[in-house]
Coordinates of C-alpha atoms in Angstrom, one line a residue:
M1 CA 14.9 28.7 -0.5
L2 CA 13.5 30.8 -3.3
R3 CA 15.7 28.9 -5.9
T4 CA 14.4 25.5 -4.8
E5 CA 10.8 26.6 -4.9
I6 CA 11.1 28.2 -8.4
T7 CA 12.9 25.0 -9.6
I8 CA 10.2 22.6 -8.3
L9 CA 7.4 24.8 -9.6
T10 CA 9.0 25.0 -13.1
V11 CA 9.7 21.3 -13.3
L12 CA 6.2 20.3 -12.3
T13 CA 4.7 22.7 -14.9
S14 CA 7.1 21.4 -17.6
A15 CA 6.4 17.8 -16.7
A16 CA 2.6 18.2 -16.8
T17 CA 2.8 20.1 -20.1
L18 CA 5.2 17.4 -21.5
L19 CA 2.9 14.5 -20.5
L20 CA -0.1 16.1 -22.2
A21 CA 1.9 16.7 -25.3
C22 CA 3.2 13.1 -25.3
A23 CA -0.4 11.8 -24.9
A24 CA -1.5 13.7 -27.9
I25 CA 1.6 12.6 -29.9
L26 CA 1.1 9.0 -28.9
Y27 CA -2.5 9.1 -30.1
V28 CA -1.5 10.5 -33.5
F29 CA 1.4 8.1 -33.7
F30 CA -0.6 4.9 -33.1
S31 CA -3.4 6.2 -35.4
F32 CA -1.0 6.5 -38.3
F33 CA 1.8 4.0 -37.7
Y34 CA -0.4 1.2 -36.5
E35 CA -2.4 1.1 -39.7
K36 CA 0.8 1.7 -41.8
T37 CA 2.6 -1.3 -40.1
Q38 CA -0.4 -3.5 -40.7
E39 CA -0.3 -2.7 -44.4
D40 CA 3.4 -3.3 -44.6
I41 CA 3.1 -6.8 -43.0
Q42 CA 0.2 -7.6 -45.3
Y43 CA 2.2 -6.5 -48.3
V44 CA 5.1 -8.7 -47.3
L45 CA 2.8 -11.7 -47.0
A46 CA 1.1 -11.1 -50.3
N47 CA 4.3 -10.5 -52.1
T48 CA 5.9 -13.7 -50.7
S49 CA 2.9 -15.7 -51.8
Q50 CA 3.0 -14.1 -55.2
Q51 CA 6.7 -15.1 -55.6
F52 CA 5.7 -18.7 -55.1
Q53 CA 2.9 -18.3 -57.6
D54 CA 5.4 -16.9 -60.1
K55 CA 7.5 -20.0 -59.9
I56 CA 4.5 -22.2 -60.6
Q57 CA 3.7 -19.9 -63.5
F58 CA 7.2 -20.6 -64.8
I59 CA 6.3 -24.3 -64.9
E60 CA 3.0 -23.5 -66.8
D61 CA 5.0 -21.4 -69.3
G62 CA 7.4 -24.3 -69.8
A63 CA 4.5 -26.7 -70.4
V64 CA 3.1 -24.4 -73.1
S65 CA 6.6 -24.0 -74.7
I66 CA 6.9 -27.9 -74.8
R67 CA 3.5 -28.2 -76.5
H68 CA 4.5 -25.8 -79.3
N69 CA 8.1 -26.9 -79.7
T70 CA 8.5 -28.6 -83.2
M71 CA 11.8 -30.2 -82.0
L72 CA 9.6 -32.5 -79.9
D73 CA 7.1 -33.5 -82.6
G74 CA 9.1 -36.6 -83.5
F75 CA 9.3 -37.6 -79.8
F76 CA 5.6 -37.4 -79.2
G77 CA 4.8 -39.1 -82.6
N78 CA 7.4 -41.9 -82.0
S79 CA 8.5 -41.5 -85.6
G80 CA 12.2 -42.2 -85.6
Y81 CA 13.2 -39.3 -83.4
D82 CA 16.7 -38.4 -82.2
S83 CA 16.8 -38.5 -78.4
A84 CA 19.6 -35.9 -78.2
V85 CA 17.7 -33.5 -80.4
A86 CA 14.5 -34.1 -78.3
E87 CA 16.4 -33.5 -75.0
T88 CA 17.8 -30.3 -76.5
G89 CA 14.3 -29.2 -77.4
L90 CA 13.2 -30.0 -73.8
A91 CA 16.0 -28.0 -72.3
Y92 CA 15.2 -25.1 -74.6
S93 CA 11.5 -25.1 -73.6
M94 CA 12.0 -25.3 -69.9
Q95 CA 15.1 -23.0 -69.5
L96 CA 16.0 -24.3 -66.1
F97 CA 19.2 -22.2 -65.9
T98 CA 17.4 -18.8 -66.2
D99 CA 16.8 -16.4 -63.3
R100 CA 13.1 -17.3 -63.3
N101 CA 14.0 -20.7 -62.1
T102 CA 16.4 -19.6 -59.3
V103 CA 15.6 -18.4 -55.8
N104 CA 18.0 -15.8 -54.3
R105 CA 20.4 -16.8 -57.1
Q106 CA 21.2 -20.0 -55.1
Y107 CA 18.5 -22.6 -55.3
P108 CA 16.9 -23.9 -58.5
F109 CA 13.1 -24.1 -58.0
V110 CA 12.7 -26.9 -60.6
T111 CA 15.6 -29.4 -60.4
G112 CA 14.5 -31.8 -63.0
V113 CA 12.0 -32.3 -65.9
Y114 CA 11.0 -35.8 -67.2
L115 CA 8.9 -36.1 -70.4
F116 CA 7.2 -39.3 -71.5
N117 CA 5.4 -40.0 -74.7
N118 CA 2.5 -42.4 -75.1
W119 CA 4.9 -45.3 -75.7
D120 CA 6.6 -44.6 -72.3
D121 CA 9.8 -43.3 -73.9
C122 CA 11.5 -40.8 -71.6
I123 CA 13.7 -37.8 -72.1
Y124 CA 14.8 -35.6 -69.3
E125 CA 16.6 -32.3 -68.3
Y126 CA 18.4 -32.1 -64.9
Y127 CA 19.7 -29.0 -63.3
Y128 CA 22.6 -30.5 -61.4
P129 CA 25.4 -32.4 -63.2
S130 CA 25.2 -36.0 -62.2
T131 CA 26.7 -39.4 -62.8
V132 CA 25.3 -41.8 -65.3
E133 CA 24.3 -44.2 -62.6
F134 CA 22.5 -41.5 -60.6
L135 CA 20.5 -40.5 -63.6
R136 CA 19.7 -44.1 -64.4
L137 CA 18.2 -44.5 -60.9
K138 CA 16.3 -41.2 -61.1
V139 CA 14.8 -42.2 -64.5
S140 CA 13.7 -45.5 -63.0
E141 CA 12.1 -43.7 -60.1
Y142 CA 10.2 -41.4 -62.3
I143 CA 9.1 -44.1 -64.7
A144 CA 7.4 -45.8 -61.7
L145 CA 5.8 -42.4 -60.8
Q146 CA 4.7 -42.0 -64.4
Q147 CA 3.0 -45.4 -64.4
K148 CA 1.3 -44.5 -61.1
F149 CA -0.1 -41.2 -62.4
K150 CA -1.0 -42.8 -65.8
G151 CA -3.3 -45.2 -64.0
E152 CA -5.2 -42.3 -62.4
D153 CA -8.0 -40.5 -64.2
M154 CA -6.6 -37.0 -63.5
Q155 CA -5.2 -34.2 -65.6
Y156 CA -2.6 -33.2 -63.0
R157 CA -1.5 -34.4 -59.6
V158 CA 1.1 -33.3 -57.0
Y159 CA 3.0 -36.0 -55.1
S160 CA 5.0 -34.8 -52.1
D161 CA 8.0 -36.5 -50.4
I162 CA 10.9 -35.5 -48.1
K163 CA 12.9 -34.0 -51.0
G164 CA 10.2 -31.8 -52.4
M165 CA 7.2 -32.0 -54.7
N166 CA 6.7 -33.8 -58.0
L167 CA 4.1 -32.2 -60.3
C168 CA 2.6 -34.6 -62.8
F169 CA 0.4 -33.4 -65.7
R170 CA -0.8 -34.7 -69.0
M171 CA 0.4 -33.1 -72.3
Y172 CA -2.1 -32.4 -75.1
N173 CA -1.7 -31.3 -78.7
D174 CA -3.8 -28.6 -80.4
A175 CA -6.5 -31.1 -81.1
M176 CA -6.6 -31.8 -77.3
Q177 CA -5.3 -35.3 -77.9
E178 CA -3.1 -36.7 -75.2
Q179 CA 0.6 -36.9 -76.2
G180 CA 2.3 -37.9 -73.0
I181 CA 3.0 -37.1 -69.4
C182 CA 5.4 -34.5 -67.9
I183 CA 6.8 -34.7 -64.4
V184 CA 8.5 -31.7 -62.8
E185 CA 10.6 -32.1 -59.7
I186 CA 10.4 -29.1 -57.3
S187 CA 13.1 -28.6 -54.6
R188 CA 11.9 -28.3 -51.0
D189 CA 14.8 -26.1 -50.2
A190 CA 13.8 -23.7 -52.9
M191 CA 10.2 -23.6 -51.7
T192 CA 11.4 -22.8 -48.1
A193 CA 13.7 -20.1 -49.4
V194 CA 10.8 -18.5 -51.3
L195 CA 8.6 -18.4 -48.2
E196 CA 11.4 -17.7 -45.6
E197 CA 10.3 -14.1 -45.1
V198 CA 7.0 -15.4 -43.8
A199 CA 8.9 -17.6 -41.3
S200 CA 10.7 -14.5 -40.0
F201 CA 7.5 -13.2 -38.4
R202 CA 6.3 -14.2 -34.9
A203 CA 3.9 -17.2 -35.4
G204 CA 4.8 -17.0 -39.1
T205 CA 3.1 -20.0 -40.9
W206 CA 2.7 -21.1 -44.5
V207 CA 0.8 -24.0 -46.1
I208 CA 0.9 -25.4 -49.6
A209 CA -2.0 -27.7 -50.5
D210 CA -3.4 -29.4 -53.6
K211 CA -6.9 -29.0 -54.9
Q212 CA -8.1 -31.8 -52.7
G213 CA -7.0 -29.9 -49.6
E214 CA -4.1 -32.3 -49.0
I215 CA -1.1 -30.5 -47.4
L216 CA 1.9 -30.8 -49.7
D217 CA 4.3 -28.8 -47.5
S218 CA 4.1 -26.4 -44.5
H219 CA 5.9 -24.5 -41.9
G220 CA 4.9 -23.4 -38.4
E221 CA 3.2 -24.9 -35.3
N222 CA 0.8 -27.7 -36.1
S223 CA -2.1 -25.9 -34.5
N224 CA -1.5 -22.9 -36.8
V225 CA -1.1 -25.1 -39.8
E226 CA -4.4 -26.8 -39.1
K227 CA -6.1 -23.4 -38.8
L228 CA -4.8 -22.3 -42.1
K229 CA -5.8 -25.6 -43.8
S230 CA -9.4 -25.0 -42.7
T231 CA -9.7 -21.7 -44.4
K232 CA -11.4 -21.7 -47.8
G233 CA -11.1 -19.6 -50.9
V234 CA -9.0 -16.6 -51.7
W235 CA -8.6 -14.0 -48.9
W236 CA -6.2 -11.5 -47.6
G237 CA -5.9 -9.0 -44.7
T238 CA -7.1 -9.7 -41.1
K239 CA -9.0 -12.9 -40.3
T240 CA -10.2 -14.5 -37.2
V241 CA -9.6 -18.3 -37.2
D242 CA -10.7 -20.4 -34.2
G243 CA -10.8 -17.2 -32.0
S244 CA -7.3 -16.1 -33.0
R245 CA -6.7 -13.0 -35.0
I246 CA -4.2 -13.2 -37.8
L247 CA -2.8 -11.3 -40.7
G248 CA -2.6 -13.4 -43.9
Y249 CA -3.0 -14.1 -47.6
A250 CA -4.5 -17.1 -49.4
G251 CA -4.4 -17.6 -53.2
V252 CA -4.7 -20.3 -55.8
C253 CA -2.0 -20.7 -58.5
G254 CA -1.6 -23.1 -61.4
F255 CA -2.2 -26.9 -61.2
G256 CA -4.7 -26.3 -58.4
I257 CA -2.0 -25.5 -55.9
R258 CA -3.2 -23.3 -53.0
T259 CA -0.9 -21.2 -50.9
V260 CA -1.8 -19.8 -47.5
V261 CA 0.6 -17.5 -45.5
S262 CA 0.0 -15.8 -42.2
A263 CA 1.6 -14.0 -39.3
G264 CA 0.5 -13.3 -35.7
W265 CA -1.4 -10.1 -35.0
D266 CA 1.2 -9.2 -32.4
N267 CA 3.8 -8.6 -35.1
I268 CA 2.4 -5.1 -35.4
Y269 CA 3.4 -4.3 -31.9
V270 CA 6.8 -6.0 -32.4
S271 CA 7.4 -3.8 -35.4
L272 CA 6.4 -0.7 -33.5
R273 CA 8.5 -1.6 -30.4
P274 CA 11.8 0.0 -31.6
T275 CA 9.9 3.2 -32.5
I276 CA 8.2 3.2 -29.1
K277 CA 11.5 2.7 -27.4
I278 CA 13.0 5.6 -29.3
F279 CA 10.0 7.7 -28.4
G280 CA 10.3 6.8 -24.7
I281 CA 14.0 7.7 -24.7
G282 CA 13.1 10.9 -26.4
M283 CA 10.6 11.7 -23.7
I284 CA 13.2 11.1 -21.0
V285 CA 15.7 13.3 -22.8
V286 CA 13.1 16.1 -23.2
L287 CA 12.2 15.7 -19.5
M288 CA 15.8 16.0 -18.5
A289 CA 16.1 19.0 -20.7
A290 CA 13.1 20.5 -19.1
I291 CA 14.6 20.0 -15.7
F292 CA 17.8 21.6 -16.8
V293 CA 15.9 24.6 -18.3
A294 CA 13.9 24.9 -15.1
F295 CA 17.1 24.9 -13.0
S296 CA 18.7 27.4 -15.4
M297 CA 15.7 29.7 -15.2
S298 CA 15.6 29.6 -11.4
Y299 CA 19.4 30.2 -11.3
R300 CA 19.0 33.2 -13.7
F301 CA 16.3 34.7 -11.4
T302 CA 18.0 34.0 -8.1
R303 CA 21.7 34.6 -9.0
P304 CA 21.4 38.5 -9.0
I305 CA 19.8 38.3 -5.5
A306 CA 22.6 36.1 -4.2
E307 CA 25.2 38.4 -5.8
L308 CA 23.6 41.5 -4.2
C309 CA 23.6 39.8 -0.8
E310 CA 27.3 38.7 -1.2
S311 CA 28.3 42.2 -2.3
I312 CA 26.6 43.8 0.7
R313 CA 28.2 41.3 3.1
V314 CA 31.7 41.9 1.7
F315 CA 31.2 45.7 1.7
G316 CA 30.4 45.6 5.4
H317 CA 33.8 43.9 6.3
P318 CA 34.8 46.5 4.9
D319 CA 36.0 46.2 1.4
F320 CA 35.2 49.4 -0.4
D321 CA 36.3 48.2 -3.8
V322 CA 33.5 45.7 -4.2
R323 CA 30.9 46.5 -6.9
V324 CA 27.9 44.8 -8.4
G325 CA 28.3 43.8 -12.0
E326 CA 25.9 43.9 -14.9
M327 CA 22.5 42.3 -14.2
P328 CA 20.4 40.6 -16.9
I329 CA 17.1 41.6 -15.4
Q330 CA 16.3 45.3 -15.4
E331 CA 15.0 45.6 -11.8
F332 CA 18.1 43.9 -10.4
H333 CA 20.2 46.1 -12.7
D334 CA 18.7 49.2 -11.2
I335 CA 19.3 48.0 -7.7
G336 CA 23.0 47.3 -8.7
I337 CA 23.4 50.8 -10.0
V338 CA 22.0 52.3 -6.8
F339 CA 24.4 50.1 -4.7
N340 CA 27.4 51.0 -6.8
D341 CA 26.6 54.8 -6.5
M342 CA 26.4 54.4 -2.8
A343 CA 29.7 52.5 -2.6
D344 CA 31.4 55.2 -4.7
R345 CA 30.2 57.9 -2.4
I346 CA 31.4 56.1 0.7
E347 CA 34.8 55.3 -0.9
Y348 CA 35.2 58.9 -1.9
L349 CA 34.6 60.1 1.7
V350 CA 37.0 57.5 3.2
T351 CA 39.9 57.8 0.8
Q352 CA 39.8 61.7 0.5
V353 CA 40.8 63.6 -2.5
Y354 CA 44.5 64.0 -1.7
E355 CA 45.0 60.2 -1.8
R356 CA 43.8 60.2 -5.4
Q357 CA 46.0 63.1 -6.3
M358 CA 49.1 61.3 -4.8
L359 CA 48.4 58.2 -6.8
A360 CA 48.1 60.2 -10.0
A361 CA 51.4 62.0 -9.3
Q362 CA 53.2 58.6 -8.7
S363 CA 51.8 57.3 -12.0
Q364 CA 53.0 60.4 -13.8
V365 CA 56.5 60.0 -12.4
K366 CA 56.8 56.4 -13.5
Y367 CA 55.6 57.3 -17.0
L368 CA 58.3 60.1 -17.3
Q369 CA 61.0 57.8 -16.0
S370 CA 60.1 55.2 -18.6
Q371 CA 60.5 57.8 -21.3
I372 CA 63.8 59.3 -19.9
N373 CA 65.8 56.1 -19.8
P374 CA 66.1 55.5 -23.6
H375 CA 66.8 59.2 -24.3
F376 CA 69.4 59.2 -21.6
Q377 CA 71.2 56.3 -23.3
F378 CA 71.0 58.0 -26.7
N379 CA 72.3 61.3 -25.2
V380 CA 75.3 59.5 -23.5
L381 CA 76.3 57.9 -26.9
S382 CA 76.0 61.3 -28.6
M383 CA 78.2 63.0 -26.0
L384 CA 80.8 60.3 -26.3
G385 CA 80.7 60.6 -30.1
I386 CA 81.3 64.4 -29.8
Q387 CA 84.3 63.9 -27.5
A388 CA 85.8 61.4 -29.9
K389 CA 85.3 63.8 -32.7
M390 CA 87.0 66.6 -30.8
A391 CA 89.9 64.2 -29.9
G392 CA 90.4 63.6 -33.7
N393 CA 89.4 59.9 -33.5
E394 CA 87.2 59.8 -36.5
E395 CA 86.8 56.0 -36.5
V396 CA 85.5 55.9 -33.0
Y397 CA 83.2 58.8 -33.7
K398 CA 81.7 57.1 -36.8
G399 CA 81.3 53.8 -34.8
L400 CA 79.5 55.5 -31.9
Q401 CA 77.3 57.4 -34.4
A402 CA 76.4 54.2 -36.2
F403 CA 75.7 52.4 -33.0
S404 CA 73.5 55.2 -31.6
R405 CA 71.5 55.3 -34.9
L406 CA 71.2 51.5 -34.8
I407 CA 69.7 51.7 -31.2
Q408 CA 67.5 54.6 -32.3
G409 CA 66.1 52.4 -35.1
R410 CA 65.5 49.4 -32.9
I411 CA 64.1 51.2 -29.7
F412 CA 62.6 54.5 -30.6
R413 CA 60.5 53.2 -33.5
E414 CA 58.9 50.2 -31.7
G415 CA 55.4 51.7 -32.3
E416 CA 55.8 51.3 -36.1
I417 CA 55.0 48.1 -37.8
K418 CA 56.0 49.1 -41.4
I419 CA 58.5 51.7 -42.5
R420 CA 60.0 52.8 -45.8
V421 CA 62.7 50.7 -47.4
E422 CA 65.3 53.6 -47.2
E423 CA 64.7 53.8 -43.4
E424 CA 65.2 50.0 -43.0
L425 CA 68.3 50.1 -45.2
E426 CA 69.7 52.9 -43.1
I427 CA 69.6 50.5 -40.1
V428 CA 71.2 47.8 -42.2
R429 CA 74.0 50.1 -43.2
F430 CA 74.7 51.1 -39.6
Y431 CA 74.9 47.4 -38.7
L432 CA 77.2 46.5 -41.6
Y433 CA 79.4 49.5 -40.9
L434 CA 79.9 48.3 -37.3
Q435 CA 80.6 44.7 -38.5
H436 CA 83.0 45.9 -41.1
G437 CA 84.9 47.8 -38.5
R438 CA 85.1 44.5 -36.5
F439 CA 86.2 42.2 -39.3
R440 CA 88.2 44.8 -41.3
D441 CA 89.0 43.6 -44.8
E442 CA 87.5 40.1 -44.3
L443 CA 83.9 41.5 -44.7
S444 CA 82.6 43.3 -47.7
Y445 CA 79.0 44.2 -48.5
E446 CA 76.8 45.6 -51.2
I447 CA 73.3 47.1 -51.2
C448 CA 71.6 47.2 -54.7
L449 CA 68.2 48.8 -55.7
D450 CA 66.9 48.6 -59.2
C451 CA 65.4 52.1 -59.0
E452 CA 64.9 54.9 -56.6
E453 CA 61.2 54.2 -56.3
V454 CA 62.0 51.1 -54.2
N455 CA 63.1 53.4 -51.4
R456 CA 59.6 54.7 -50.9
D457 CA 58.0 51.2 -50.6
L458 CA 56.9 50.0 -47.2
I459 CA 58.2 46.8 -45.5
P460 CA 57.9 45.4 -42.0
R461 CA 60.3 47.1 -39.6
L462 CA 63.5 45.1 -38.9
L463 CA 62.8 42.7 -41.8
I464 CA 66.1 43.0 -43.6
E465 CA 68.4 43.7 -40.6
P466 CA 67.9 40.4 -38.8
L467 CA 68.5 38.5 -42.1
V468 CA 71.8 40.5 -42.6
E469 CA 72.7 39.8 -39.0
N470 CA 72.0 36.1 -39.5
A471 CA 74.2 36.1 -42.7
V472 CA 77.2 37.7 -40.8
S473 CA 76.9 35.7 -37.6
H474 CA 76.1 32.3 -38.9
G475 CA 77.4 32.5 -42.5
L476 CA 80.6 34.5 -42.6
E477 CA 81.9 34.4 -39.0
P478 CA 82.2 30.6 -38.9
K479 CA 83.9 30.7 -42.3
G480 CA 87.1 32.4 -40.9
D481 CA 87.9 33.9 -44.2
K482 CA 86.9 36.8 -46.5
G483 CA 83.2 37.0 -47.1
M484 CA 80.6 39.0 -49.0
V485 CA 77.0 40.0 -48.0
R486 CA 74.7 41.4 -50.8
V487 CA 71.3 43.0 -50.2
S488 CA 69.2 43.4 -53.4
L489 CA 65.7 44.9 -53.8
W490 CA 63.6 45.2 -57.0
E491 CA 60.0 45.3 -58.1
S492 CA 58.2 43.0 -60.5
G493 CA 54.8 42.8 -62.1
T494 CA 52.5 45.3 -63.9
K495 CA 51.9 48.6 -62.0
G496 CA 48.7 48.4 -60.1
Q497 CA 48.2 44.7 -60.7
E498 CA 50.0 42.1 -58.6
E499 CA 53.1 44.2 -58.1
K500 CA 55.7 42.5 -55.9
L501 CA 58.7 43.8 -54.0
H502 CA 61.6 41.3 -53.9
V503 CA 64.0 41.4 -51.0
C504 CA 67.1 39.2 -51.4
V505 CA 69.9 38.7 -48.8
E506 CA 72.8 36.4 -49.8
D507 CA 76.2 35.5 -48.6
D508 CA 79.1 33.2 -49.5
G509 CA 79.6 31.8 -46.1
V510 CA 79.5 28.3 -44.7
G511 CA 75.9 27.8 -45.9
M512 CA 73.3 25.3 -44.6
D513 CA 71.4 22.2 -45.6
V514 CA 68.0 23.6 -46.7
Q515 CA 66.5 20.2 -47.2
S516 CA 66.8 19.3 -43.5
L517 CA 65.9 22.8 -42.3
A518 CA 62.2 22.0 -41.7
V519 CA 63.0 18.9 -39.8
E520 CA 65.7 20.6 -37.7
E521 CA 63.3 23.4 -36.8
R522 CA 60.9 20.8 -35.2
D523 CA 63.7 19.1 -33.3
E524 CA 63.9 20.0 -29.6
K525 CA 67.6 21.1 -29.3
A526 CA 69.6 22.2 -26.3
P527 CA 69.5 25.9 -25.4
G528 CA 73.2 26.3 -26.3
D529 CA 72.9 25.1 -29.9
R530 CA 73.9 27.8 -32.3
E531 CA 71.9 26.5 -35.2
I532 CA 68.6 26.7 -33.3
H533 CA 68.9 30.5 -33.1
T534 CA 69.4 30.7 -36.9
H535 CA 66.4 28.6 -37.7
T536 CA 64.2 30.2 -35.1
G537 CA 65.0 33.6 -36.5
L538 CA 63.9 32.5 -40.0
A539 CA 60.8 30.8 -38.5
N540 CA 59.9 34.0 -36.6
T541 CA 60.4 36.1 -39.8
R542 CA 58.0 33.7 -41.6
R543 CA 55.4 34.0 -38.8
L544 CA 55.6 37.8 -38.9
L545 CA 55.0 37.8 -42.7
E546 CA 52.1 35.3 -42.3
I547 CA 50.5 37.7 -39.7
L548 CA 50.9 40.8 -41.9
Y549 CA 50.3 39.3 -45.4
G550 CA 48.5 36.0 -45.0
D551 CA 49.1 33.9 -48.2
H552 CA 50.2 37.0 -50.2
F553 CA 53.9 36.5 -49.8
T554 CA 56.7 34.0 -50.6
M555 CA 59.9 33.2 -48.8
M556 CA 62.5 31.0 -50.6
I557 CA 65.7 29.8 -48.9
Q558 CA 68.5 28.4 -51.0
G559 CA 71.7 27.1 -49.7
K560 CA 74.3 24.3 -49.5
K561 CA 77.0 23.5 -47.1
G562 CA 80.2 25.4 -48.0
K563 CA 78.4 27.3 -50.8
G564 CA 76.6 30.1 -49.0
T565 CA 72.9 31.0 -48.4
R566 CA 70.4 33.0 -50.4
I567 CA 67.1 34.2 -48.9
E568 CA 64.5 35.8 -51.1
I569 CA 61.2 37.3 -49.9
A570 CA 58.5 38.6 -52.3
L571 CA 55.9 41.0 -50.8
P572 CA 52.9 43.0 -52.2
V573 CA 54.1 46.5 -53.1
E574 CA 52.9 49.1 -50.6
R575 CA 54.0 52.7 -51.0
S576 CA 54.2 55.5 -48.4
G577 CA 50.7 56.5 -47.2
E578 CA 49.0 53.3 -48.4
N579 CA 48.0 50.5 -46.0
V580 CA 50.4 51.6 -43.3
E581 CA 50.1 49.7 -40.0
G582 CA 50.7 51.8 -36.9
D583 CA 51.2 55.5 -36.6
G584 CA 54.9 55.8 -36.3
G585 CA 54.7 57.1 -32.9

């Protein structure tokens, strides 16, 4: 089929073009993001190593502060010093509780500082609160470590154990005379927390070694640790160690401590994998879109041919009413026009002219009949009214006249959306006259206008009459006693600026609970419920006003059981000849 061939050809062309475009995009992608990812990993490694070096720098700064702290002069000189004052000076110098000494605001990097003078006196500052017995044992442990370091001919030395590292270094005065020994206890948990980002990489390894090359602490596979240990000097970036390519950073910080951190080269591909996955999904989506577009294009080209074939087949049955619709392609559109002209000619010859004339005559008769019926009803009422007048029954005559005018206002003016106030009030008066004849003295009514200009204002047709009908039927009739209906109209506002026409219909009937009105309107009541008609009429009036005026109207309902109901509507003022909807036909 033509559609299948076009679809396959379009899909193959789209797929080939897409593959070439993807190859070019992949080349650009890897050229840029490969190098960018490598730089990001190297930055993380260097930054992590720098954080460890900053913590060692914190210890160096503390040592300098101890050296220049006058509160410790007595301690170093052993000249009648106060141990409490000396320990305060030590705490002030080291500042163990500052942010510089914490890792992730959880772990202290330095957990304890022990300071000895040349007479082996010891003062200390410990991060964690501890018992007297625990501190006594710790001091004894560090006195032994101090004696061990004192016997070695070294300026500083790092001793490592399962708990962490102990950094020992000699203290000198300004004349470079030895004053004592300081031992700093470093937490292993804190060191691990500082370097944990390195461990998050594939084959992530880190090594901390002293100046003799002895490993103080490490993380990673033993083979990788040994490879890093064998590297010398300061380096960063890519490095080949024992045939393995790695990304890393090596640096030396204070007290001869050397840090080496590294990550496997394949971390670059691991970092790029989510992006490659998204790229692959995007390629599939684009390919599916290309297939959809190809099918749509083939359908667009072949649909007119299929429609033409179907139209010809149906026309041959025969069905002379069949026609070809609008075609999106000009050539097919021309073919459709020729087909439709041919069908029109054939249909004309088959049906003959007299059949068309007969249909036109029938349509005209139906139209005239639809116009005669309302006029016939109105003429009958007029005839009956004349007969009542001639018989001297003035009351029947006036009732028939009012009813015929009421019907005329409801039926014959259906083409008008808005009419003048005086015309609407005429319908209201006819209705109230009929109801007054029904209820006699039990119903009284009043229509009040603040000025004659109100009569020329335009309002929606049958806006007031349904409200008056509602007041009589659902307000006064259930009351069973005398009642009053008052219709009031007045204008407010400055002329030409926000003028409002107020329409108020009020009665002293049985009233209604306005607070529950909105809830009751939403309730699904039985068809025979009287109240649903009342509230539906008000809802329909509100919907009519929303359609005609949008937000430029207000409708306020006031009422109370046994006290009557008052409905006031405020509309924008429209006078005859301005903004009239409909033609009055």
